[in-house]
PDB file of C-alpha atoms in Angstrom:
ATOM      1  CA  MET E  23     -10.502 -19.717   3.632  1.00 80.00           C
ATOM      2  CA  THR E  24      -8.976 -17.555   6.347  1.00 90.00           C
ATOM      3  CA  ARG E  25      -9.560 -17.444  10.063  1.00 92.00           C
ATOM      4  CA  ASP E  26     -10.826 -13.863   9.705  1.00 94.00           C
ATOM      5  CA  GLU E  27     -13.460 -14.981   7.191  1.00 95.00           C
ATOM      6  CA  ILE E  28     -14.588 -17.657   9.631  1.00 96.00           C
ATOM      7  CA  LEU E  29     -14.837 -15.122  12.435  1.00 97.00           C
ATOM      8  CA  ILE E  30     -16.832 -12.704  10.295  1.00 96.00           C
ATOM      9  CA  ALA E  31     -19.265 -15.450   9.316  1.00 97.00           C
ATOM     10  CA  ALA E  32     -19.553 -16.652  12.913  1.00 97.00           C
ATOM     11  CA  ALA E  33     -20.316 -13.125  14.144  1.00 97.00           C
ATOM     12  CA  GLN E  34     -23.085 -12.824  11.561  1.00 97.00           C
ATOM     13  CA  ILE E  35     -24.611 -16.144  12.533  1.00 97.00           C
ATOM     14  CA  PHE E  36     -24.286 -15.508  16.278  1.00 97.00           C
ATOM     15  CA  GLY E  37     -26.009 -12.173  15.671  1.00 93.00           C
ATOM     16  CA  GLN E  38     -28.873 -13.834  13.818  1.00 94.00           C
ATOM     17  CA  LYS E  39     -29.358 -17.058  15.762  1.00 95.00           C
ATOM     18  CA  GLY E  40     -27.537 -16.486  19.030  1.00 95.00           C
ATOM     19  CA  PHE E  41     -24.488 -18.354  20.263  1.00 96.00           C
ATOM     20  CA  HIS E  42     -26.277 -21.372  21.703  1.00 96.00           C
ATOM     21  CA  ALA E  43     -28.481 -21.914  18.648  1.00 97.00           C
ATOM     22  CA  THR E  44     -25.505 -21.745  16.280  1.00 97.00           C
ATOM     23  CA  SER E  45     -23.696 -24.960  15.477  1.00 96.00           C
ATOM     24  CA  MET E  46     -20.219 -25.469  14.124  1.00 96.00           C
ATOM     25  CA  GLN E  47     -21.972 -26.946  11.095  1.00 96.00           C
ATOM     26  CA  ASP E  48     -23.749 -23.608  10.559  1.00 97.00           C
ATOM     27  CA  ILE E  49     -20.418 -21.802  10.599  1.00 97.00           C
ATOM     28  CA  ALA E  50     -18.780 -24.356   8.312  1.00 96.00           C
ATOM     29  CA  GLN E  51     -21.613 -24.067   5.784  1.00 96.00           C
ATOM     30  CA  ALA E  52     -21.412 -20.274   5.839  1.00 96.00           C
ATOM     31  CA  VAL E  53     -17.775 -20.401   4.759  1.00 96.00           C
ATOM     32  CA  ASN E  54     -18.162 -23.373   2.387  1.00 95.00           C
ATOM     33  CA  LEU E  55     -16.131 -25.796   4.487  1.00 94.00           C
ATOM     34  CA  GLN E  56     -16.804 -29.254   5.759  1.00 94.00           C
ATOM     35  CA  LYS E  57     -17.257 -29.278   9.519  1.00 92.00           C
ATOM     36  CA  ALA E  58     -14.063 -31.330   9.924  1.00 92.00           C
ATOM     37  CA  SER E  59     -12.150 -28.765   7.854  1.00 92.00           C
ATOM     38  CA  LEU E  60     -13.413 -25.968  10.066  1.00 93.00           C
ATOM     39  CA  TYR E  61     -11.615 -27.587  12.993  1.00 92.00           C
ATOM     40  CA  HIS E  62      -8.367 -27.112  11.092  1.00 92.00           C
ATOM     41  CA  HIS E  63      -8.860 -23.353  11.623  1.00 94.00           C
ATOM     42  CA  VAL E  64     -10.507 -23.243  15.059  1.00 95.00           C
ATOM     43  CA  ASN E  65     -10.716 -25.586  18.013  1.00 94.00           C
ATOM     44  CA  SER E  66     -14.200 -24.794  19.271  1.00 96.00           C
ATOM     45  CA  LYS E  67     -17.185 -22.498  19.190  1.00 97.00           C
ATOM     46  CA  GLN E  68     -16.020 -21.095  22.528  1.00 97.00           C
ATOM     47  CA  GLU E  69     -12.681 -20.173  20.948  1.00 96.00           C
ATOM     48  CA  ILE E  70     -14.529 -18.329  18.201  1.00 97.00           C
ATOM     49  CA  LEU E  71     -16.663 -16.492  20.735  1.00 98.00           C
ATOM     50  CA  VAL E  72     -13.778 -15.294  22.891  1.00 97.00           C
ATOM     51  CA  GLU E  73     -11.857 -14.179  19.824  1.00 96.00           C
ATOM     52  CA  LEU E  74     -14.850 -12.160  18.610  1.00 97.00           C
ATOM     53  CA  LEU E  75     -15.249 -10.598  22.047  1.00 97.00           C
ATOM     54  CA  ASP E  76     -11.549  -9.719  22.057  1.00 96.00           C
ATOM     55  CA  GLN E  77     -11.824  -8.177  18.589  1.00 96.00           C
ATOM     56  CA  ALA E  78     -14.803  -6.083  19.603  1.00 97.00           C
ATOM     57  CA  LEU E  79     -13.158  -4.783  22.749  1.00 97.00           C
ATOM     58  CA  ASP E  80      -9.842  -4.134  21.014  1.00 97.00           C
ATOM     59  CA  LEU E  81     -11.684  -2.058  18.420  1.00 97.00           C
ATOM     60  CA  LEU E  82     -13.568  -0.104  21.085  1.00 98.00           C
ATOM     61  CA  ILE E  83     -10.409   0.421  23.159  1.00 98.00           C
ATOM     62  CA  ASP E  84      -8.518   1.671  20.112  1.00 98.00           C
ATOM     63  CA  ARG E  85     -11.280   4.085  19.159  1.00 98.00           C
ATOM     64  CA  MET E  86     -11.642   5.307  22.744  1.00 98.00           C
ATOM     65  CA  ASN E  87      -7.886   5.928  22.961  1.00 97.00           C
ATOM     66  CA  GLN E  88      -8.118   7.998  19.779  1.00 97.00           C
ATOM     67  CA  VAL E  89     -10.811  10.142  21.399  1.00 97.00           C
ATOM     68  CA  LEU E  90      -8.854  10.466  24.637  1.00 96.00           C
ATOM     69  CA  ALA E  91      -5.825  11.682  22.674  1.00 96.00           C
ATOM     70  CA  LEU E  92      -7.771  14.619  21.244  1.00 96.00           C
ATOM     71  CA  ASP E  93      -6.768  18.039  22.538  1.00 96.00           C
ATOM     72  CA  ILE E  94     -10.285  19.135  23.454  1.00 96.00           C
ATOM     73  CA  PRO E  95     -12.102  19.746  26.758  1.00 95.00           C
ATOM     74  CA  ALA E  96     -13.370  16.715  28.683  1.00 94.00           C
ATOM     75  CA  ASP E  97     -17.036  17.454  27.990  1.00 94.00           C
ATOM     76  CA  GLN E  98     -16.355  17.463  24.247  1.00 96.00           C
ATOM     77  CA  LYS E  99     -14.329  14.261  24.589  1.00 96.00           C
ATOM     78  CA  LEU E 100     -17.283  12.656  26.343  1.00 96.00           C
ATOM     79  CA  ARG E 101     -19.622  13.650  23.523  1.00 96.00           C
ATOM     80  CA  GLN E 102     -17.111  12.376  20.968  1.00 97.00           C
ATOM     81  CA  ALA E 103     -16.655   9.128  22.907  1.00 97.00           C
ATOM     82  CA  VAL E 104     -20.399   8.490  22.979  1.00 97.00           C
ATOM     83  CA  SER E 105     -20.682   9.307  19.293  1.00 98.00           C
ATOM     84  CA  THR E 106     -17.751   7.041  18.444  1.00 97.00           C
ATOM     85  CA  TYR E 107     -19.173   4.211  20.553  1.00 97.00           C
ATOM     86  CA  LEU E 108     -22.594   4.433  18.892  1.00 97.00           C
ATOM     87  CA  SER E 109     -21.040   4.719  15.435  1.00 97.00           C
ATOM     88  CA  THR E 110     -18.997   1.598  16.115  1.00 97.00           C
ATOM     89  CA  LEU E 111     -22.088  -0.310  17.225  1.00 95.00           C
ATOM     90  CA  VAL E 112     -23.849   0.655  14.006  1.00 96.00           C
ATOM     91  CA  THR E 113     -20.979  -0.005  11.613  1.00 97.00           C
ATOM     92  CA  GLN E 114     -19.883  -3.219  13.333  1.00 96.00           C
ATOM     93  CA  ARG E 115     -23.364  -4.516  14.088  1.00 95.00           C
ATOM     94  CA  ASP E 116     -22.556  -8.235  14.123  1.00 95.00           C
ATOM     95  CA  LEU E 117     -19.498  -7.809  16.308  1.00 95.00           C
ATOM     96  CA  ALA E 118     -21.384  -5.443  18.600  1.00 95.00           C
ATOM     97  CA  SER E 119     -24.225  -7.920  18.925  1.00 95.00           C
ATOM     98  CA  VAL E 120     -21.801 -10.616  20.025  1.00 96.00           C
ATOM     99  CA  LEU E 121     -20.170  -8.276  22.534  1.00 95.00           C
ATOM    100  CA  LEU E 122     -23.408  -7.018  24.034  1.00 94.00           C
ATOM    101  CA  LEU E 123     -25.399 -10.261  24.066  1.00 94.00           C
ATOM    102  CA  GLU E 124     -23.120 -13.265  24.040  1.00 94.00           C
ATOM    103  CA  HIS E 125     -20.416 -12.594  26.642  1.00 91.00           C
ATOM    104  CA  ARG E 126     -22.530 -14.519  29.144  1.00 92.00           C
ATOM    105  CA  SER E 127     -22.122 -17.617  26.991  1.00 95.00           C
ATOM    106  CA  LEU E 128     -18.404 -17.924  27.679  1.00 95.00           C
ATOM    107  CA  ASP E 129     -17.217 -20.894  29.703  1.00 95.00           C
ATOM    108  CA  PRO E 130     -15.847 -19.813  33.112  1.00 94.00           C
ATOM    109  CA  ASP E 131     -12.166 -20.117  32.168  1.00 93.00           C
ATOM    110  CA  LEU E 132     -12.579 -18.029  29.016  1.00 94.00           C
ATOM    111  CA  HIS E 133     -14.826 -15.601  30.853  1.00 93.00           C
ATOM    112  CA  ALA E 134     -12.033 -15.028  33.374  1.00 94.00           C
ATOM    113  CA  ARG E 135      -9.665 -14.339  30.462  1.00 92.00           C
ATOM    114  CA  HIS E 136     -12.147 -11.898  28.920  1.00 93.00           C
ATOM    115  CA  ILE E 137     -12.838  -9.829  32.046  1.00 95.00           C
ATOM    116  CA  PRO E 138      -9.524  -7.903  32.223  1.00 96.00           C
ATOM    117  CA  ARG E 139      -9.982  -6.613  28.668  1.00 96.00           C
ATOM    118  CA  ARG E 140     -13.555  -5.581  29.440  1.00 96.00           C
ATOM    119  CA  ASP E 141     -12.370  -3.883  32.638  1.00 97.00           C
ATOM    120  CA  ARG E 142      -9.665  -2.014  30.696  1.00 97.00           C
ATOM    121  CA  TYR E 143     -12.336  -0.600  28.366  1.00 97.00           C
ATOM    122  CA  GLU E 144     -14.615   0.360  31.238  1.00 97.00           C
ATOM    123  CA  GLN E 145     -11.682   2.075  32.976  1.00 97.00           C
ATOM    124  CA  LEU E 146     -11.194   4.317  29.947  1.00 97.00           C
ATOM    125  CA  TRP E 147     -14.778   5.527  30.380  1.00 97.00           C
ATOM    126  CA  ARG E 148     -14.294   6.035  34.118  1.00 96.00           C
ATOM    127  CA  ASP E 149     -11.128   8.046  33.486  1.00 94.00           C
ATOM    128  CA  LEU E 150     -12.906  10.224  30.951  1.00 95.00           C
ATOM    129  CA  ILE E 151     -15.824  10.872  33.300  1.00 93.00           C
ATOM    130  CA  THR E 152     -13.397  11.697  36.104  1.00 93.00           C
ATOM    131  CA  GLN E 153     -11.656  14.233  33.836  1.00 88.00           C
ATOM    132  CA  GLY E 154     -14.985  15.960  33.335  1.00 80.00           C
TER     133      GLY E 154
END
């Protein structure tokens, strides 16, 4: 069992049940581990959540940077950025669900850690709109 497999399973369960309704036991069962064994891989449900949020934003930031690097006019970049964003939401549905719906579930200290990454992604959009 790998940490990535745990995160994938957790994203699926969070997407289905929501963060608060999901237990560590649910996640452990999904990856065929005992609950105690799960804690060998992760410290808490909050840790899982912030890592999923980080993954989602890192993916979106990477894809946005690829669009921004294109040698096309700003209006075409904006169309491509929107298309890429929507495509990512569709192809990464579980991760997108966590990003869009569960960020409010972070404890204050982890929320403060999450905000700069979110702001970095939003700034990429602002920069693109300013270019246009």
